[in-house]
CSV table of C-alpha atoms in Angstrom, one decimal:
chain,number,residue,atom,x,y,z
A,21,MET,CA,0.0,0.0,0.0
A,22,LYS,CA,1.3,3.4,-0.9
A,23,TRP,CA,0.1,6.7,0.7
A,24,ASP,CA,-1.0,9.2,-1.8
A,25,TRP,CA,-0.8,12.8,-0.7
A,26,SER,CA,-2.5,14.0,-3.8
A,27,ALA,CA,-5.7,12.0,-2.8
A,28,VAL,CA,-5.5,13.8,0.6
A,29,SER,CA,-5.3,17.2,-1.3
A,30,ASP,CA,-8.2,16.3,-3.5
A,31,PHE,CA,-10.3,15.2,-0.6
A,32,MET,CA,-9.7,18.2,1.7
A,33,PRO,CA,-12.4,20.5,0.1
A,34,HIS,CA,-14.9,17.7,0.7
A,35,PHE,CA,-13.5,17.2,4.2
A,36,TRP,CA,-14.1,20.9,5.2
A,37,ASP,CA,-17.7,20.6,3.9
A,38,GLY,CA,-18.3,17.5,6.0
A,39,LEU,CA,-16.6,19.1,9.0
A,40,LEU,CA,-19.0,22.1,8.8
A,41,VAL,CA,-22.0,19.8,8.7
A,42,THR,CA,-20.6,17.6,11.5
A,43,LEU,CA,-20.1,20.7,13.8
A,44,GLN,CA,-23.6,22.0,13.0
A,45,ILE,CA,-25.1,18.7,14.0
A,46,LEU,CA,-23.0,18.6,17.2
A,47,VAL,CA,-23.8,22.1,18.3
A,48,LEU,CA,-27.5,22.1,17.5
A,49,GLY,CA,-28.0,18.6,18.7
A,50,SER,CA,-26.2,19.4,22.0
A,51,LEU,CA,-28.5,22.5,22.5
A,52,VAL,CA,-31.6,20.4,21.8
A,53,SER,CA,-30.5,17.7,24.2
A,54,PHE,CA,-29.5,20.0,27.0
A,55,GLY,CA,-32.6,22.1,26.8
A,56,LEU,CA,-35.1,19.3,26.3
A,57,GLY,CA,-33.3,17.2,28.9
A,58,LEU,CA,-33.8,20.0,31.5
A,59,VAL,CA,-37.5,20.3,30.6
A,60,TRP,CA,-37.9,16.5,31.0
A,61,ALA,CA,-36.1,16.6,34.4
A,62,LEU,CA,-38.2,19.5,35.7
A,63,LEU,CA,-41.5,18.0,34.5
A,64,MET,CA,-40.7,14.7,36.2
A,65,ARG,CA,-40.8,16.6,39.5
A,66,VAL,CA,-44.4,17.7,39.0
A,67,PRO,CA,-46.5,16.0,41.6
A,68,SER,CA,-48.9,14.6,39.1
A,69,ARG,CA,-48.9,11.2,37.5
A,70,TRP,CA,-50.8,12.6,34.5
A,71,VAL,CA,-47.6,14.5,33.8
A,72,THR,CA,-44.8,12.2,34.9
A,73,TRP,CA,-46.2,8.9,33.6
A,74,PRO,CA,-46.4,9.9,29.9
A,75,ILE,CA,-43.0,11.6,30.0
A,76,GLY,CA,-41.5,8.5,31.7
A,77,VAL,CA,-43.0,6.2,29.0
A,78,VAL,CA,-41.7,8.4,26.2
A,79,THR,CA,-38.2,8.9,27.5
A,80,GLU,CA,-37.8,5.2,28.3
A,81,PHE,CA,-39.0,4.3,24.8
A,82,VAL,CA,-36.5,6.7,23.2
A,83,ARG,CA,-33.6,5.7,25.5
A,84,ASN,CA,-34.2,1.9,24.8
A,85,THR,CA,-34.5,2.1,21.0
A,86,PRO,CA,-31.5,2.5,18.7
A,87,LEU,CA,-30.8,6.0,17.4
A,88,LEU,CA,-30.6,4.6,13.9
A,89,VAL,CA,-34.2,3.3,14.1
A,90,GLN,CA,-35.3,6.7,15.3
A,91,LEU,CA,-33.6,8.4,12.4
A,92,PHE,CA,-35.3,6.1,9.9
A,93,PHE,CA,-38.7,6.6,11.6
A,94,LEU,CA,-38.4,10.5,11.5
A,95,PHE,CA,-37.0,10.6,8.0
A,96,TYR,CA,-39.0,7.9,6.2
A,97,VAL,CA,-42.2,7.4,8.3
A,98,LEU,CA,-43.2,10.9,9.2
A,99,PRO,CA,-43.5,12.1,5.6
A,100,GLU,CA,-46.3,9.5,5.2
A,101,TRP,CA,-48.1,11.6,7.7
A,102,ASN,CA,-47.3,14.8,5.8
A,103,ILE,CA,-44.6,15.8,8.3
A,104,THR,CA,-41.4,16.5,6.4
A,105,PHE,CA,-38.1,17.9,7.4
A,106,SER,CA,-34.8,18.2,5.7
A,107,ALA,CA,-32.2,15.5,6.3
A,108,LEU,CA,-30.0,17.7,8.4
A,109,THR,CA,-33.0,19.0,10.5
A,110,THR,CA,-34.2,15.4,11.0
A,111,GLY,CA,-30.7,14.3,12.2
A,112,VAL,CA,-30.4,17.2,14.6
A,113,VAL,CA,-33.8,16.5,16.1
A,114,ALA,CA,-33.1,12.8,16.4
A,115,ILE,CA,-29.8,13.2,18.0
A,116,GLY,CA,-31.1,15.9,20.3
A,117,LEU,CA,-34.2,14.0,21.3
A,118,HIS,CA,-32.2,10.7,21.8
A,119,TYR,CA,-29.6,12.2,24.1
A,120,SER,CA,-32.2,14.4,25.9
A,121,THR,CA,-33.4,11.2,27.6
A,122,TYR,CA,-29.8,10.7,29.0
A,123,THR,CA,-29.2,14.3,30.0
A,124,MET,CA,-32.5,14.3,31.8
A,125,GLN,CA,-31.1,11.7,34.1
A,126,VAL,CA,-28.0,13.8,34.6
A,127,TYR,CA,-30.0,16.8,35.5
A,128,ARG,CA,-32.1,14.8,37.9
A,129,ALA,CA,-29.1,13.6,39.8
A,130,GLY,CA,-27.7,17.2,39.9
A,131,ILE,CA,-31.0,18.5,41.3
A,132,GLU,CA,-31.2,15.8,43.8
A,133,GLY,CA,-27.6,16.4,44.8
A,134,VAL,CA,-28.4,20.0,45.9
A,135,PRO,CA,-28.3,20.0,49.8
A,136,ILE,CA,-31.6,20.2,51.4
A,137,GLY,CA,-30.5,23.2,53.3
A,138,GLN,CA,-30.5,25.2,50.1
A,139,TRP,CA,-34.2,24.5,49.7
A,140,GLU,CA,-34.9,25.4,53.3
A,141,ALA,CA,-32.9,28.6,53.0
A,142,ALA,CA,-34.9,29.6,49.9
A,143,THR,CA,-38.2,28.9,51.7
A,144,ALA,CA,-37.0,30.8,54.8
A,145,LEU,CA,-36.3,33.8,52.6
A,146,ASN,CA,-39.7,33.5,51.1
A,147,LEU,CA,-38.4,33.3,47.6
A,148,PRO,CA,-40.9,32.5,44.8
A,149,LEU,CA,-40.7,29.1,43.4
A,150,ARG,CA,-39.4,30.3,40.0
A,151,ARG,CA,-36.8,32.4,41.8
A,152,THR,CA,-35.8,29.4,43.9
A,153,TRP,CA,-35.2,27.3,40.8
A,154,THR,CA,-33.4,29.9,38.7
A,155,ALA,CA,-31.3,31.5,41.4
A,156,VAL,CA,-30.6,28.8,43.9
A,157,ILE,CA,-31.2,25.2,42.7
A,158,LEU,CA,-30.4,25.1,38.9
A,159,PRO,CA,-27.0,27.1,39.2
A,160,GLN,CA,-25.8,24.6,41.7
A,161,ALA,CA,-27.2,21.5,40.0
A,162,ILE,CA,-25.8,22.4,36.5
A,163,ARG,CA,-22.4,23.1,38.0
A,164,ARG,CA,-22.4,19.6,39.4
A,165,VAL,CA,-23.3,17.9,36.0
A,166,VAL,CA,-21.1,19.7,33.6
A,167,PRO,CA,-18.6,16.7,33.3
A,168,ALA,CA,-21.4,14.3,32.6
A,169,LEU,CA,-23.0,16.6,30.0
A,170,GLY,CA,-19.6,17.0,28.3
A,171,ASN,CA,-19.2,13.3,28.0
A,172,TYR,CA,-22.5,13.2,26.1
A,173,VAL,CA,-21.3,15.9,23.7
A,174,ILE,CA,-18.4,13.6,22.8
A,175,SER,CA,-20.8,10.7,22.4
A,176,MET,CA,-23.0,12.7,20.1
A,177,LEU,CA,-19.9,13.5,18.0
A,178,LYS,CA,-19.2,9.8,17.6
A,179,ASP,CA,-22.8,9.2,16.5
A,180,THR,CA,-22.9,11.9,13.8
A,181,PRO,CA,-21.8,9.4,11.1
A,182,LEU,CA,-25.2,7.6,11.6
A,183,LEU,CA,-26.8,10.5,9.8
A,184,MET,CA,-25.1,9.2,6.6
A,185,ALA,CA,-27.9,6.7,6.6
A,186,ILE,CA,-30.5,9.5,5.9
A,187,THR,CA,-28.3,11.1,3.2
A,188,VAL,CA,-26.6,13.7,5.4
A,189,LEU,CA,-23.0,14.2,4.2
A,190,GLU,CA,-21.1,14.8,7.3
A,191,MET,CA,-17.4,13.9,7.5
A,192,LEU,CA,-17.7,10.2,7.0
A,193,GLY,CA,-20.4,10.7,4.4
A,194,GLU,CA,-18.1,12.9,2.4
A,195,ALA,CA,-15.3,10.5,2.8
A,196,ARG,CA,-17.4,7.5,1.7
A,197,LEU,CA,-18.7,9.4,-1.4
A,198,PHE,CA,-15.2,10.5,-2.3
A,199,SER,CA,-13.8,7.0,-1.9
A,200,GLN,CA,-16.5,5.4,-4.1
A,201,GLN,CA,-16.0,8.0,-6.8
A,202,ASN,CA,-12.2,7.8,-6.8
A,203,PHE,CA,-11.5,4.2,-5.5
A,204,GLN,CA,-9.2,5.7,-2.9
A,205,PHE,CA,-10.3,4.6,0.6
A,206,THR,CA,-7.2,4.8,2.8
A,207,GLU,CA,-6.5,8.4,2.7
A,208,PRO,CA,-10.0,10.0,3.2
A,209,LEU,CA,-10.9,7.5,6.0
A,210,THR,CA,-7.6,8.1,7.7
A,211,VAL,CA,-8.2,11.9,7.6
A,212,ILE,CA,-11.6,11.4,9.1
A,213,GLY,CA,-10.3,9.2,11.8
A,214,VAL,CA,-7.7,11.7,12.8
A,215,ALA,CA,-10.3,14.5,12.7
A,216,PHE,CA,-12.5,12.7,15.1
A,217,ILE,CA,-9.6,12.2,17.5
A,218,ILE,CA,-8.6,15.9,17.3
A,219,ILE,CA,-12.1,17.2,17.8
A,220,SER,CA,-12.8,14.8,20.8
A,221,TYR,CA,-9.5,15.9,22.3
A,222,LEU,CA,-10.2,19.5,21.9
A,223,ALA,CA,-13.7,19.0,23.4
A,224,SER,CA,-12.1,17.3,26.4
A,225,LEU,CA,-9.8,20.2,27.0
A,226,ALA,CA,-12.7,22.7,26.7
A,227,LEU,CA,-14.6,20.6,29.2
A,228,ARG,CA,-11.8,20.5,31.7
A,229,ALA,CA,-11.3,24.2,31.4
A,230,LEU,CA,-15.0,24.8,32.0
A,231,GLU,CA,-14.9,22.5,35.1
A,232,ARG,CA,-12.0,24.4,36.6
A,233,ARG,CA,-13.8,27.7,36.0
A,234,LEU,CA,-17.0,26.5,37.6
A,235,VAL,CA,-15.2,25.1,40.6
A,236,HIS,CA,-13.2,28.2,41.3
């Protein structure tokens, strides 16, 4: 086997296109999962089974079915009900929804980890419930769960190639298309592998920096 640098050079424009799509999926999917996961966690604390039971059923179903099945359902089944999204939007929604069921549990643990004295202090100060959550409970809970949330960001990054199954050309999709057209597989796939390693490493560094900032 001989390494062909010209193949790398030819592939790079496609790589940058795929990288941009991958980062879009990662950022938007993370925002959806973090926001929706927090909503699930707060709703699960509502003292009504009419609220908690349906949410529990939905989140358990999503968490216990493969992400690829969910992608196919959203992309191929929903259009039969006249609900249609672009492939990229479908991928972002699927990843965000899937991982929100995991971040929900992370938030739940963070909220339950806030000392009971903090709740009692907010009650003693006669803070409104909304103020208690936004100023006392959530800032402490979120600070505790940043490492776990960061791990899910890296997991989402590793799952972005699944979107290739619904025609989204992220990094691996671009590499696969280039390889099939040019019959050169080693160079583009190696570039993609290195890119995933670098992005994961940079995300880990950013996470550790954020942890230190929150602690101090």
